[in-house]
Every structure is written in C-alpha cells, then in structure tokens.
Amino acid sequence: MATEQPGSTTQSGDQEVIGEPFLGEESPRETVQNIDVSHNDSEMVMAITSNDSDGGLNLRYDERCTVSPSQDEDEDDLYEERMEDDDIDGDSIPLTLLTLPPEIIWYILAFIDARFVIQQVSLVCKEFCKLVNDDVTWKVRISKRFPKKYPIIPDDEFSWKLACIQREEQHTMWANHQTTMESFCLSMGHIAAIDSVHLLKEGSLCISGSRDRHVQLWDLKKLDANKRKESIEASRVHSFMAHKGWIWDITSQDNTVVTSSWDCWVKLWDLERQFSEIRAIRGKSAFLSTMFLPDVLVSGSYDKLIYIHDHRADDPVVAKLHLHNKPVLSIAADSQYIISGSEDKTIAIYDRRAGKLMKQIHLDSFSMCMSYGFNQLWSGQRDGSLHVLDTKHGRFDIVETYDSGHKGKLTDVIHNLGAVITCSTDKTIKIHEPNHNPAVIATHSEYYGDVAALHLQNNVLASACSDATVGIWRPVAQ
C-alpha cells in the first residue's frame, strides 16, 4: 500500500509526487528554493535548486536514478565520468548523487515514505545502502516527526527501520482514515452479541463467535465498497453451531482454529477441511481466554485455574496452575512465560522453564485484556486505564500508566511498533500513538453496542460488537 507522508502526496499515473515533509525545526529548509521529487517502482527523479542566505552560491541538481538490485557499480569511476562530462563555470557547481552531502540526501529522502526508501532506494548504489542501513538516521527521522519518548521501553536491539515504517504507515493510515481506509459493517451473520473475532490468511478471512453459539466465517476478499450490501452477503461463506454456550474467545495456529466457550469446552477445528472438529477438551468451568502456542494450548478459566493442554496427547491436560483467587480473564504467553490477569486484581507471571510462579503484581483495578510483545506488556484495566510493563529480562515492572480516554471498561488492547488500539464498553475504538503520553490518533464511535474484542493482521482491523455486527477496517486498494 502506498502511504502518504506528513506532507502532501498526490497520484499521477504510475508516479507519486511528494510535497513538503515535516522535518522539525532543525531542517535546512531556509537554503532550499525548490525541490521536486518523484518516484515509482523502477526509478526516482530528484531536482534541487538552492542558494545560501547571502545569494553567493547557486546550486542546481537534476538527476534520474534507476532503482535496481545491483550495487556493484564503481561509484568512483561514475563520479569521474560525470565530472568530465559536466561543463563547470564560475556560477554553478554540478552535483551528482555521490557528491551531495549526506544531510542533503536525507533531506531529499524525507520526502519519500520509509518503506520505499528501505526496500528500493537502498538498492541504487553502495553509498545509498550504507546511508539507509544506518539506524541513527531512522532514529533521528522518527524523533523529528514524533518527538515524544519512543519506544517507551528502551531497547538496545530495537529495529529503528521497521519502527519508522510502521509509525509512518499507521499514523497516515488512521489519521487520514476517511481517504486511506475503507470500512464495512458485517451484519446478518449472527442473531446475538458477538464476543470474539479472529483474522486469518493475512487478513483475508475473519472468524466471529457469538452468544448464539455459532461460528461465522467471512471471506473479506469478496467485500466491495461499491457494492456493499451484495458483497457483505457474499462474504458470509460458512456458519455452524460450534458450542452449546456463549463463544468467548477464538485463536489459531496455522490452519487450526480454537474456540473456547461458557459450555466448559475448548474445541479445535481444521480450517482446511470445512471446520471439521479435530479435538474437544472439556473442563470443569467456562473457558474465558485462550492462547495457542506451537507446543501447548493455554487457557484461563472461570474456576480460577490456568490449564495447559497438549491436544495431541491422549490425556490433554499437561498442568493446572492455581495462581489466582478469582476467574482468569486474560492470558498472554510465549516459550518463557505465561502471564494471566484475574478478577482478583492481580497479574501473575509464571516461569515455564522453572515451573513456578515468578511474580505477582497487585493492581487497583483488575486487568481485562493484554497485549504482549516488543519487550512490553500492555494491560487494559476495568477502570479504563492502561498499564505498560517492562518485560525485558523477566522484570515485569509497571513503568507507566496512561488514561486511555475511554469512559467504560477496556475490553481489548493491541499494540505494535506503529500504534496502540483499544476498545471499550463505551462503544468506541481508539487508535493511540505508541509513545510516552500517547495522543489519540483517531476515534471510531459508529457502533451501537459495546465493542468486545479486536484483532489486527496485515493492517486489517476486525472488531466484535454486542449489536451482533463485525466491523472491518482495511487499507483502500491501490
């Protein structure tokens, strides 16, 4: 998806003409009279006319660069050839890409979105490759465009290039969602409140689970903004009764889908075989949250226990963890830790390798949802606040607490390098900056019921709503 930078971007045929970027107060804008930059997938054209404040230096640069995977050209020979070919007089200095100072090159590249610079401009020549692979330049670019502390948790191994791509794309996508995104309200798939939603296949398939006991499969490739009613009807490709109680959570691993329910069952389904049942595991109480890892299935239950299941074994119960005094509402896990939030107002961190409780955190309000990754744990609270925990080296310390801006309970939270997305019983979804003191980028309040759950995959956002609808937000096809 082509993304718009903080400056103005217009489309013209196969080229993208980039307007003036936001570079902060320290940019060398005062010496540049005119800059024209355009690019497509095969070449980049840059033209600069500038003079100093005293009018003593007049520079003109106009060059077309072919973007190719070859980086073996000898830049020194190229420079000498161009110097021989150029006519030099006393009033002008010929410039090439290889004679421009790095600051000017980066000023030019600031007009172009980060993904194109990293994936295409870096292939122009070895000098450009060196510039693009310098993490410091991406850190400076982020700090100028988004000056708040980022990332919230310092990390020596932080990928500044990937972070710059995600921050620019996510901010452009959501701040200008009226033009960059298309939304759909998927109705008529359920007759009761929807509490769970899950995306598959790079955001092309969506699964919803409802209090009507049914699972609905939606083919999002069939959605068409120009034929909304017909395409939404066509997107409902499969529906079946999966449980005898409310379906509360959905997760997956590869082509295996897991549903958990208030009927005390966790069930595994084969997506490739029209949702044929692989395995059903019964518990003593309702399963409220589930995390499917490559080796085990971790579930939080209403009976205050955390169950670790191996669905391949004859006896699937590997362990039962009694870490809480009230129902377990949220689960996050990886190969090292199992993190759980409960109505007893605690977050428990279980060390899988040591086989014991490592830490328990006491809160003023209980955690209803979690998002775990990038050395951070975001916990959404019943009172609408967000806790940020530093998970590096197993610390799990609360380092920040923010007001989400919601007026109800936080029902789900998703965080990545580009944004933090929350939903609430106040019938809204909010997209926040992923930095310290996060500002709200956008608020979506077009829902008629509580927003119960979210899932994000490949820039496609799905929401589950108590008005029996599924909300879909995705980038406009280019």
CSV table of C-alpha atoms in Angstrom, one decimal:
chain,number,residue,atom,x,y,z
A,1,MET,CA,0.0,0.0,0.0
A,2,ALA,CA,1.3,3.4,-0.9
A,3,THR,CA,1.2,5.6,2.1
A,4,GLU,CA,1.0,9.4,2.4
A,5,GLN,CA,3.7,11.1,4.3
A,6,PRO,CA,3.1,14.0,6.7
A,7,GLY,CA,3.5,16.2,3.6
A,8,SER,CA,1.1,16.3,0.7
A,9,THR,CA,1.1,13.3,-1.7
A,10,THR,CA,-0.8,13.2,-5.0
A,11,GLN,CA,-1.0,10.4,-7.5
A,12,SER,CA,-0.1,10.9,-11.2
A,13,GLY,CA,-0.1,7.9,-13.4
A,14,ASP,CA,2.5,5.4,-12.0
A,15,GLN,CA,4.4,8.1,-10.2
A,16,GLU,CA,4.0,9.5,-6.7
A,17,VAL,CA,4.7,13.3,-6.4
A,18,ILE,CA,5.7,14.1,-2.9
A,19,GLY,CA,5.1,17.5,-1.3
A,20,GLU,CA,6.8,19.2,1.6
A,21,PRO,CA,7.6,16.9,4.6
A,22,PHE,CA,7.5,17.8,8.2
A,23,LEU,CA,11.1,17.7,9.4
A,24,GLY,CA,11.1,19.7,12.6
A,25,GLU,CA,12.8,23.0,13.4
A,26,GLU,CA,16.4,21.9,12.5
A,27,SER,CA,15.8,21.2,8.8
A,28,PRO,CA,17.9,23.1,6.2
A,29,ARG,CA,14.7,24.4,4.6
A,30,GLU,CA,15.9,28.1,4.6
A,31,THR,CA,18.6,27.4,1.9
A,32,VAL,CA,16.4,25.4,-0.5
A,33,GLN,CA,14.5,27.3,-3.1
A,34,ASN,CA,12.8,24.4,-4.9
A,35,ILE,CA,12.7,20.6,-4.6
A,36,ASP,CA,10.9,18.3,-6.8
A,37,VAL,CA,10.9,14.6,-6.0
A,38,SER,CA,9.0,11.8,-7.7
A,39,HIS,CA,9.4,8.0,-7.8
A,40,ASN,CA,7.8,4.8,-8.9
A,41,ASP,CA,8.9,1.2,-8.5
A,42,SER,CA,11.7,1.4,-11.1
A,43,GLU,CA,13.2,4.9,-10.8
A,44,MET,CA,13.5,8.0,-8.7
A,45,VAL,CA,13.8,11.6,-10.1
A,46,MET,CA,15.2,14.4,-7.9
A,47,ALA,CA,15.7,18.0,-8.7
A,48,ILE,CA,17.0,20.7,-6.3
A,49,THR,CA,17.6,24.4,-6.8
A,50,SER,CA,19.1,26.3,-3.8
A,51,ASN,CA,21.2,29.2,-2.7
A,52,ASP,CA,22.7,30.4,0.5
A,53,SER,CA,21.3,33.2,2.6
A,54,ASP,CA,23.8,35.7,1.0
A,55,GLY,CA,22.9,34.7,-2.5
A,56,GLY,CA,26.6,33.8,-3.1
A,57,LEU,CA,26.1,30.1,-4.1
A,58,ASN,CA,23.7,28.8,-6.7
A,59,LEU,CA,23.2,25.1,-7.0
A,60,ARG,CA,21.2,23.1,-9.5
A,61,TYR,CA,20.8,19.4,-9.3
A,62,ASP,CA,18.6,17.3,-11.6
A,63,GLU,CA,19.1,13.5,-11.9
A,64,ARG,CA,17.2,10.4,-12.7
A,65,CYS,CA,18.1,7.3,-10.7
A,66,THR,CA,17.2,3.7,-11.8
A,67,VAL,CA,16.3,1.5,-8.8
A,68,SER,CA,17.8,-1.9,-9.4
A,69,PRO,CA,19.1,-4.7,-7.2
A,70,SER,CA,22.7,-4.2,-8.5
A,71,GLN,CA,25.1,-2.5,-6.0
A,72,ASP,CA,28.3,-3.4,-7.8
A,73,GLU,CA,28.9,-0.2,-9.8
A,74,ASP,CA,32.1,1.6,-9.0
A,75,GLU,CA,31.0,4.9,-7.6
A,76,ASP,CA,34.4,6.5,-8.0
A,77,ASP,CA,34.5,5.7,-11.8
A,78,LEU,CA,31.0,7.0,-12.1
A,79,TYR,CA,31.9,10.2,-10.3
A,80,GLU,CA,35.0,10.8,-12.5
A,81,GLU,CA,33.0,10.2,-15.7
A,82,ARG,CA,30.3,12.7,-14.7
A,83,MET,CA,32.8,15.3,-13.7
A,84,GLU,CA,34.4,15.0,-17.2
A,85,ASP,CA,31.0,15.3,-18.9
A,86,ASP,CA,29.7,18.3,-17.0
A,87,ASP,CA,30.5,21.8,-18.0
A,88,ILE,CA,31.7,23.8,-15.0
A,89,ASP,CA,31.6,27.6,-14.9
A,90,GLY,CA,32.1,30.0,-12.1
A,91,ASP,CA,28.4,30.5,-11.3
A,92,SER,CA,27.4,26.8,-10.9
A,93,ILE,CA,28.6,23.6,-9.2
A,94,PRO,CA,27.5,20.4,-10.8
A,95,LEU,CA,26.2,17.9,-8.3
A,96,THR,CA,25.6,14.1,-8.5
A,97,LEU,CA,24.1,11.7,-6.0
A,98,LEU,CA,27.6,10.8,-4.9
A,99,THR,CA,28.8,14.4,-4.3
A,100,LEU,CA,25.8,15.5,-2.3
A,101,PRO,CA,26.4,15.7,1.5
A,102,PRO,CA,24.6,13.0,3.4
A,103,GLU,CA,22.4,15.7,5.1
A,104,ILE,CA,21.1,16.8,1.7
A,105,ILE,CA,20.4,13.3,0.6
A,106,TRP,CA,18.5,12.6,3.8
A,107,TYR,CA,16.6,15.8,3.4
A,108,ILE,CA,15.5,14.6,-0.1
A,109,LEU,CA,14.7,11.1,1.2
A,110,ALA,CA,12.5,12.6,3.9
A,111,PHE,CA,10.0,13.4,1.1
A,112,ILE,CA,9.6,9.7,0.4
A,113,ASP,CA,7.9,7.1,2.6
A,114,ALA,CA,10.2,4.9,4.7
A,115,ARG,CA,9.2,1.6,3.1
A,116,PHE,CA,10.2,2.8,-0.4
A,117,VAL,CA,13.5,4.2,0.9
A,118,ILE,CA,14.4,1.0,2.7
A,119,GLN,CA,13.2,-1.5,0.1
A,120,GLN,CA,14.1,0.4,-3.1
A,121,VAL,CA,16.3,3.4,-2.7
A,122,SER,CA,18.9,1.2,-0.8
A,123,LEU,CA,19.4,-0.7,-4.0
A,124,VAL,CA,20.5,2.3,-6.1
A,125,CYS,CA,24.2,2.1,-5.1
A,126,LYS,CA,26.5,1.1,-2.2
A,127,GLU,CA,26.6,4.6,-0.8
A,128,PHE,CA,22.8,4.7,-0.5
A,129,CYS,CA,22.8,1.3,1.0
A,130,LYS,CA,25.2,2.5,3.7
A,131,LEU,CA,23.0,5.5,4.5
A,132,VAL,CA,19.8,3.5,4.6
A,133,ASN,CA,21.3,0.9,6.9
A,134,ASP,CA,22.4,3.4,9.5
A,135,ASP,CA,20.0,3.1,12.4
A,136,VAL,CA,20.9,6.5,13.7
A,137,THR,CA,19.3,8.2,10.7
A,138,TRP,CA,16.0,6.4,11.3
A,139,LYS,CA,16.1,7.3,14.9
A,140,VAL,CA,16.5,10.9,14.0
A,141,ARG,CA,13.7,10.8,11.4
A,142,ILE,CA,11.3,9.3,14.0
A,143,SER,CA,12.3,11.8,16.7
A,144,LYS,CA,11.7,14.8,14.4
A,145,ARG,CA,8.3,13.6,13.2
A,146,PHE,CA,7.1,12.1,16.5
A,147,PRO,CA,9.1,13.9,19.2
A,148,LYS,CA,7.7,12.1,22.3
A,149,LYS,CA,9.7,9.4,24.1
A,150,TYR,CA,9.8,6.3,21.9
A,151,PRO,CA,10.0,3.4,22.4
A,152,ILE,CA,8.5,3.6,25.9
A,153,ILE,CA,10.8,0.8,27.0
A,154,PRO,CA,14.4,1.4,25.8
A,155,ASP,CA,15.9,-1.5,23.9
A,156,ASP,CA,19.4,-1.8,22.5
A,157,GLU,CA,18.2,-4.2,19.8
A,158,PHE,CA,15.3,-2.0,18.7
A,159,SER,CA,14.7,-2.1,14.9
A,160,TRP,CA,14.5,1.6,14.0
A,161,LYS,CA,14.0,0.9,10.3
A,162,LEU,CA,11.0,-1.3,10.9
A,163,ALA,CA,9.7,1.1,13.6
A,164,CYS,CA,9.9,4.0,11.2
A,165,ILE,CA,7.9,2.1,8.5
A,166,GLN,CA,5.2,1.1,10.9
A,167,ARG,CA,4.9,4.5,12.6
A,168,GLU,CA,4.6,6.4,9.4
A,169,GLU,CA,2.2,4.0,7.8
A,170,GLN,CA,0.0,3.5,10.8
A,171,HIS,CA,-0.2,7.2,11.5
A,172,THR,CA,-1.0,8.1,7.9
A,173,MET,CA,-3.5,5.2,7.7
A,174,TRP,CA,-5.5,6.1,10.8
A,175,ALA,CA,-5.1,9.9,10.9
A,176,ASN,CA,-6.5,10.1,7.3
A,177,HIS,CA,-8.8,7.1,7.6
A,178,GLN,CA,-11.6,8.8,5.6
A,179,THR,CA,-9.4,8.5,2.4
A,180,THR,CA,-6.9,5.8,3.2
A,181,MET,CA,-9.2,3.2,4.8
A,182,GLU,CA,-12.5,1.5,3.9
A,183,SER,CA,-14.8,0.1,6.5
A,184,PHE,CA,-17.6,-2.5,6.5
A,185,CYS,CA,-20.2,-3.5,9.0
A,186,LEU,CA,-20.8,-7.2,8.6
A,187,SER,CA,-24.3,-8.0,9.8
A,188,MET,CA,-26.8,-10.8,9.4
A,189,GLY,CA,-24.2,-13.4,10.4
A,190,HIS,CA,-25.4,-13.7,14.0
A,191,ILE,CA,-28.5,-13.1,16.0
A,192,ALA,CA,-26.9,-12.3,19.3
A,193,ALA,CA,-23.9,-10.4,20.7
A,194,ILE,CA,-20.5,-11.2,19.3
A,195,ASP,CA,-17.7,-11.5,21.9
A,196,SER,CA,-14.8,-12.8,19.8
A,197,VAL,CA,-13.3,-12.1,16.4
A,198,HIS,CA,-10.2,-13.5,14.7
A,199,LEU,CA,-8.4,-12.8,11.4
A,200,LEU,CA,-6.6,-15.4,9.3
A,201,LYS,CA,-4.7,-15.7,6.0
A,202,GLU,CA,-3.1,-12.2,6.1
A,203,GLY,CA,-6.4,-10.6,7.0
A,204,SER,CA,-8.4,-12.1,4.1
A,205,LEU,CA,-10.5,-14.3,6.3
A,206,CYS,CA,-12.4,-13.4,9.5
A,207,ILE,CA,-14.0,-15.7,12.1
A,208,SER,CA,-16.6,-14.5,14.6
A,209,GLY,CA,-18.0,-16.2,17.6
A,210,SER,CA,-21.3,-15.2,19.2
A,211,ARG,CA,-23.7,-15.8,22.1
A,212,ASP,CA,-25.9,-17.5,19.6
A,213,ARG,CA,-23.4,-20.4,19.9
A,214,HIS,CA,-22.4,-20.2,16.2
A,215,VAL,CA,-19.1,-19.5,14.4
A,216,GLN,CA,-19.3,-17.5,11.2
A,217,LEU,CA,-16.6,-17.5,8.6
A,218,TRP,CA,-16.3,-14.3,6.5
A,219,ASP,CA,-14.3,-14.1,3.2
A,220,LEU,CA,-13.1,-10.5,3.2
A,221,LYS,CA,-11.8,-10.7,-0.3
A,222,LYS,CA,-15.4,-10.6,-1.5
A,223,LEU,CA,-16.1,-7.2,0.2
A,224,ASP,CA,-16.6,-4.3,-2.3
A,225,ALA,CA,-17.1,-0.7,-1.2
A,226,ASN,CA,-19.1,0.0,-4.4
A,227,LYS,CA,-21.5,-2.9,-3.8
A,228,ARG,CA,-21.7,-3.0,0.0
A,229,LYS,CA,-25.0,-4.9,0.5
A,230,GLU,CA,-24.3,-7.6,-2.1
A,231,SER,CA,-20.7,-8.1,-1.2
A,232,ILE,CA,-21.4,-8.4,2.6
A,233,GLU,CA,-24.0,-11.0,1.8
A,234,ALA,CA,-21.5,-12.8,-0.4
A,235,SER,CA,-18.8,-12.7,2.2
A,236,ARG,CA,-20.7,-15.0,4.6
A,237,VAL,CA,-19.3,-18.3,3.4
A,238,HIS,CA,-19.8,-20.7,6.3
A,239,SER,CA,-21.7,-20.9,9.6
A,240,PHE,CA,-22.2,-23.7,12.1
A,241,MET,CA,-23.1,-24.3,15.7
A,242,ALA,CA,-19.8,-24.8,17.5
A,243,HIS,CA,-20.9,-24.8,21.2
A,244,LYS,CA,-23.8,-25.0,23.5
A,245,GLY,CA,-22.8,-21.9,25.4
A,246,TRP,CA,-21.5,-18.4,24.6
A,247,ILE,CA,-18.3,-18.4,22.4
A,248,TRP,CA,-16.0,-16.2,24.4
A,249,ASP,CA,-12.6,-16.4,22.6
A,250,ILE,CA,-11.1,-17.5,19.3
A,251,THR,CA,-7.4,-18.1,18.5
A,252,SER,CA,-5.4,-20.1,15.9
A,253,GLN,CA,-2.1,-21.7,15.0
A,254,ASP,CA,-1.6,-22.3,11.3
A,255,ASN,CA,-4.8,-23.8,9.9
A,256,THR,CA,-6.1,-25.0,13.3
A,257,VAL,CA,-8.7,-22.7,14.9
A,258,VAL,CA,-9.5,-22.9,18.6
A,259,THR,CA,-12.8,-21.8,20.2
A,260,SER,CA,-13.5,-21.5,23.9
A,261,SER,CA,-16.9,-21.3,25.5
A,262,TRP,CA,-19.1,-21.0,28.5
A,263,ASP,CA,-20.2,-24.5,27.9
A,264,CYS,CA,-16.9,-25.7,29.5
A,265,TRP,CA,-15.4,-26.9,26.3
A,266,VAL,CA,-12.3,-25.9,24.2
A,267,LYS,CA,-12.6,-27.1,20.7
A,268,LEU,CA,-10.1,-27.4,17.8
A,269,TRP,CA,-11.2,-27.1,14.2
A,270,ASP,CA,-9.5,-27.8,10.9
A,271,LEU,CA,-9.9,-24.7,8.7
A,272,GLU,CA,-8.8,-26.6,5.5
A,273,ARG,CA,-11.5,-29.2,6.0
A,274,GLN,CA,-14.6,-27.0,6.3
A,275,PHE,CA,-14.1,-26.7,10.1
A,276,SER,CA,-14.2,-30.4,10.8
A,277,GLU,CA,-13.6,-31.0,14.5
A,278,ILE,CA,-10.1,-32.1,15.5
A,279,ARG,CA,-10.4,-32.3,19.2
A,280,ALA,CA,-12.7,-31.3,22.0
A,281,ILE,CA,-11.4,-30.8,25.6
A,282,ARG,CA,-13.8,-30.5,28.5
A,283,GLY,CA,-13.1,-28.5,31.6
A,284,LYS,CA,-14.9,-28.0,34.9
A,285,SER,CA,-15.9,-24.4,34.2
A,286,ALA,CA,-16.2,-21.8,31.4
A,287,PHE,CA,-13.0,-21.1,29.4
A,288,LEU,CA,-12.6,-17.3,29.2
A,289,SER,CA,-9.3,-16.8,27.4
A,290,THR,CA,-7.1,-18.9,25.3
A,291,MET,CA,-3.5,-18.7,23.9
A,292,PHE,CA,-2.4,-21.3,21.2
A,293,LEU,CA,1.3,-21.8,21.2
A,294,PRO,CA,3.2,-24.2,18.9
A,295,ASP,CA,3.6,-26.7,21.7
A,296,VAL,CA,0.7,-26.2,24.0
A,297,LEU,CA,-2.7,-24.6,24.5
A,298,VAL,CA,-3.0,-22.3,27.5
A,299,SER,CA,-6.5,-21.4,28.8
A,300,GLY,CA,-7.8,-19.2,31.6
A,301,SER,CA,-10.9,-20.5,33.3
A,302,TYR,CA,-13.8,-19.2,35.4
A,303,ASP,CA,-12.8,-21.8,38.1
A,304,LYS,CA,-9.7,-19.7,38.9
A,305,LEU,CA,-7.3,-22.1,37.2
A,306,ILE,CA,-5.0,-21.9,34.2
A,307,TYR,CA,-5.0,-25.0,32.1
A,308,ILE,CA,-2.1,-26.1,29.9
A,309,HIS,CA,-3.2,-28.6,27.3
A,310,ASP,CA,-1.4,-30.8,24.7
A,311,HIS,CA,-4.2,-31.6,22.2
A,312,ARG,CA,-2.1,-34.3,20.6
A,313,ALA,CA,-1.8,-36.4,23.8
A,314,ASP,CA,-4.4,-39.0,24.9
A,315,ASP,CA,-4.7,-37.1,28.2
A,316,PRO,CA,-4.5,-33.5,27.0
A,317,VAL,CA,-4.1,-31.9,30.5
A,318,VAL,CA,-0.4,-31.1,31.0
A,319,ALA,CA,-0.8,-28.9,34.1
A,320,LYS,CA,-3.3,-26.9,36.1
A,321,LEU,CA,-1.9,-23.7,37.6
A,322,HIS,CA,-3.7,-22.2,40.6
A,323,LEU,CA,-2.3,-18.6,40.6
A,324,HIS,CA,-5.5,-16.6,41.3
A,325,ASN,CA,-8.4,-16.4,43.7
A,326,LYS,CA,-11.0,-15.4,41.1
A,327,PRO,CA,-11.7,-16.1,37.5
A,328,VAL,CA,-8.9,-15.7,35.0
A,329,LEU,CA,-9.9,-13.2,32.3
A,330,SER,CA,-6.9,-12.7,30.1
A,331,ILE,CA,-3.9,-14.7,29.0
A,332,ALA,CA,-0.6,-13.9,27.2
A,333,ALA,CA,2.2,-16.4,26.7
A,334,ASP,CA,5.4,-17.3,24.9
A,335,SER,CA,8.0,-20.0,25.2
A,336,GLN,CA,9.3,-18.5,28.5
A,337,TYR,CA,6.3,-17.1,30.4
A,338,ILE,CA,2.6,-17.4,31.0
A,339,ILE,CA,1.0,-14.1,32.0
A,340,SER,CA,-2.5,-14.0,33.4
A,341,GLY,CA,-4.9,-11.3,34.6
A,342,SER,CA,-7.7,-12.0,37.0
A,343,GLU,CA,-10.7,-10.5,38.7
A,344,ASP,CA,-8.7,-10.8,42.0
A,345,LYS,CA,-6.8,-7.6,40.8
A,346,THR,CA,-3.5,-9.3,40.1
A,347,ILE,CA,-1.3,-10.1,37.2
A,348,ALA,CA,0.6,-13.4,37.6
A,349,ILE,CA,3.8,-14.2,35.7
A,350,TYR,CA,4.6,-18.0,35.6
A,351,ASP,CA,8.1,-19.1,34.5
A,352,ARG,CA,7.5,-22.1,32.2
A,353,ARG,CA,11.2,-23.2,32.4
A,354,ALA,CA,11.4,-23.0,36.2
A,355,GLY,CA,7.9,-24.4,36.6
A,356,LYS,CA,6.9,-21.9,39.2
A,357,LEU,CA,5.2,-18.5,39.9
A,358,MET,CA,7.9,-15.9,39.3
A,359,LYS,CA,6.0,-12.7,40.2
A,360,GLN,CA,2.6,-11.4,41.2
A,361,ILE,CA,1.5,-7.8,40.6
A,362,HIS,CA,-1.3,-6.3,42.7
A,363,LEU,CA,-3.4,-3.6,41.0
A,364,ASP,CA,-6.1,-1.1,42.0
A,365,SER,CA,-8.4,-2.4,39.2
A,366,PHE,CA,-8.4,-5.8,37.5
A,367,SER,CA,-6.9,-6.5,34.1
A,368,MET,CA,-9.5,-7.4,31.4
A,369,CYS,CA,-7.1,-7.7,28.4
A,370,MET,CA,-3.4,-7.8,27.5
A,371,SER,CA,-1.1,-7.3,24.5
A,372,TYR,CA,2.4,-8.8,24.8
A,373,GLY,CA,5.5,-8.2,22.6
A,374,PHE,CA,8.4,-5.9,21.8
A,375,ASN,CA,9.6,-6.1,25.4
A,376,GLN,CA,6.3,-4.6,26.6
A,377,LEU,CA,3.1,-5.8,28.2
A,378,TRP,CA,0.1,-3.5,27.8
A,379,SER,CA,-2.7,-4.3,30.3
A,380,GLY,CA,-6.2,-2.8,29.8
A,381,GLN,CA,-8.0,-2.2,33.1
A,382,ARG,CA,-11.6,-2.3,34.2
A,383,ASP,CA,-11.3,1.4,35.1
A,384,GLY,CA,-10.3,2.4,31.6
A,385,SER,CA,-6.6,2.9,32.3
A,386,LEU,CA,-3.6,1.3,30.5
A,387,HIS,CA,-0.6,-0.1,32.4
A,388,VAL,CA,2.7,-0.6,30.5
A,389,LEU,CA,5.1,-3.2,31.9
A,390,ASP,CA,8.8,-3.6,31.1
A,391,THR,CA,9.2,-7.3,30.3
A,392,LYS,CA,12.9,-7.3,29.5
A,393,HIS,CA,14.9,-9.9,31.3
A,394,GLY,CA,11.8,-11.0,33.1
A,395,ARG,CA,11.4,-7.8,35.0
A,396,PHE,CA,7.6,-7.3,34.5
A,397,ASP,CA,7.7,-3.9,36.3
A,398,ILE,CA,4.9,-1.3,35.7
A,399,VAL,CA,6.7,1.7,34.2
A,400,GLU,CA,3.8,3.8,33.0
A,401,THR,CA,0.1,4.2,33.5
A,402,TYR,CA,-2.0,6.1,31.0
A,403,ASP,CA,-5.6,7.3,30.7
A,404,SER,CA,-7.0,5.6,27.5
A,405,GLY,CA,-9.6,8.3,27.1
A,406,HIS,CA,-12.4,5.7,27.2
A,407,LYS,CA,-15.4,6.2,29.5
A,408,GLY,CA,-16.0,2.5,30.1
A,409,LYS,CA,-14.2,-0.8,30.7
A,410,LEU,CA,-11.3,-1.6,28.4
A,411,THR,CA,-12.3,-4.9,26.7
A,412,ASP,CA,-9.3,-5.3,24.4
A,413,VAL,CA,-5.9,-3.8,23.6
A,414,ILE,CA,-3.5,-4.4,20.7
A,415,HIS,CA,0.0,-2.8,20.4
A,416,ASN,CA,2.7,-2.9,17.8
A,417,LEU,CA,5.5,-0.6,16.7
A,418,GLY,CA,3.1,1.8,14.9
A,419,ALA,CA,0.1,2.2,17.2
A,420,VAL,CA,-1.9,1.1,20.2
A,421,ILE,CA,-5.5,0.2,19.6
A,422,THR,CA,-8.1,-0.1,22.3
A,423,CYS,CA,-11.9,-0.8,22.5
A,424,SER,CA,-14.3,-0.4,25.3
A,425,THR,CA,-17.8,-0.8,26.6
A,426,ASP,CA,-18.3,2.9,25.8
A,427,LYS,CA,-18.9,1.7,22.2
A,428,THR,CA,-15.7,3.2,20.7
A,429,ILE,CA,-12.4,2.2,19.3
A,430,LYS,CA,-9.4,4.4,19.8
A,431,ILE,CA,-6.1,4.4,18.0
A,432,HIS,CA,-3.2,5.9,20.1
A,433,GLU,CA,0.4,6.8,19.4
A,434,PRO,CA,2.8,4.0,20.7
A,435,ASN,CA,4.9,6.5,22.7
A,436,HIS,CA,5.0,8.1,26.1
A,437,ASN,CA,1.9,10.1,26.9
A,438,PRO,CA,0.1,8.7,23.8
A,439,ALA,CA,-2.2,11.0,22.0
A,440,VAL,CA,-5.3,9.7,20.3
A,441,ILE,CA,-4.8,9.5,16.5
A,442,ALA,CA,-8.4,8.6,15.7
A,443,THR,CA,-11.6,7.6,17.5
A,444,HIS,CA,-14.3,5.4,15.8
A,445,SER,CA,-17.7,5.8,17.5
A,446,GLU,CA,-20.1,4.5,14.9
A,447,TYR,CA,-21.0,1.4,16.9
A,448,TYR,CA,-24.4,0.8,18.5
A,449,GLY,CA,-23.2,-1.6,21.2
A,450,ASP,CA,-20.2,-2.4,23.4
A,451,VAL,CA,-17.1,-3.3,21.4
A,452,ALA,CA,-16.0,-6.6,23.0
A,453,ALA,CA,-12.9,-7.6,21.0
A,454,LEU,CA,-10.3,-6.7,18.4
A,455,HIS,CA,-7.9,-8.4,16.1
A,456,LEU,CA,-5.3,-6.8,13.8
A,457,GLN,CA,-3.5,-8.6,10.9
A,458,ASN,CA,-1.7,-7.2,7.9
A,459,ASN,CA,-3.2,-3.7,8.6
A,460,VAL,CA,-6.7,-5.2,8.6
A,461,LEU,CA,-8.6,-4.5,11.8
A,462,ALA,CA,-11.7,-6.5,12.9
A,463,SER,CA,-14.0,-5.7,15.8
A,464,ALA,CA,-16.7,-7.7,17.6
A,465,CYS,CA,-19.7,-5.8,18.8
A,466,SER,CA,-22.6,-6.6,21.1
A,467,ASP,CA,-25.0,-5.3,18.4
A,468,ALA,CA,-24.3,-8.6,16.5
A,469,THR,CA,-22.1,-7.0,13.9
A,470,VAL,CA,-18.4,-7.4,12.9
A,471,GLY,CA,-16.6,-4.2,12.0
A,472,ILE,CA,-13.8,-4.3,9.4
A,473,TRP,CA,-11.3,-1.6,8.6
A,474,ARG,CA,-8.7,-2.1,5.9
A,475,PRO,CA,-6.5,0.0,3.6
A,476,VAL,CA,-8.0,1.1,0.4
A,477,ALA,CA,-6.7,-1.0,-2.5
A,478,GLN,CA,-4.2,0.9,-4.6
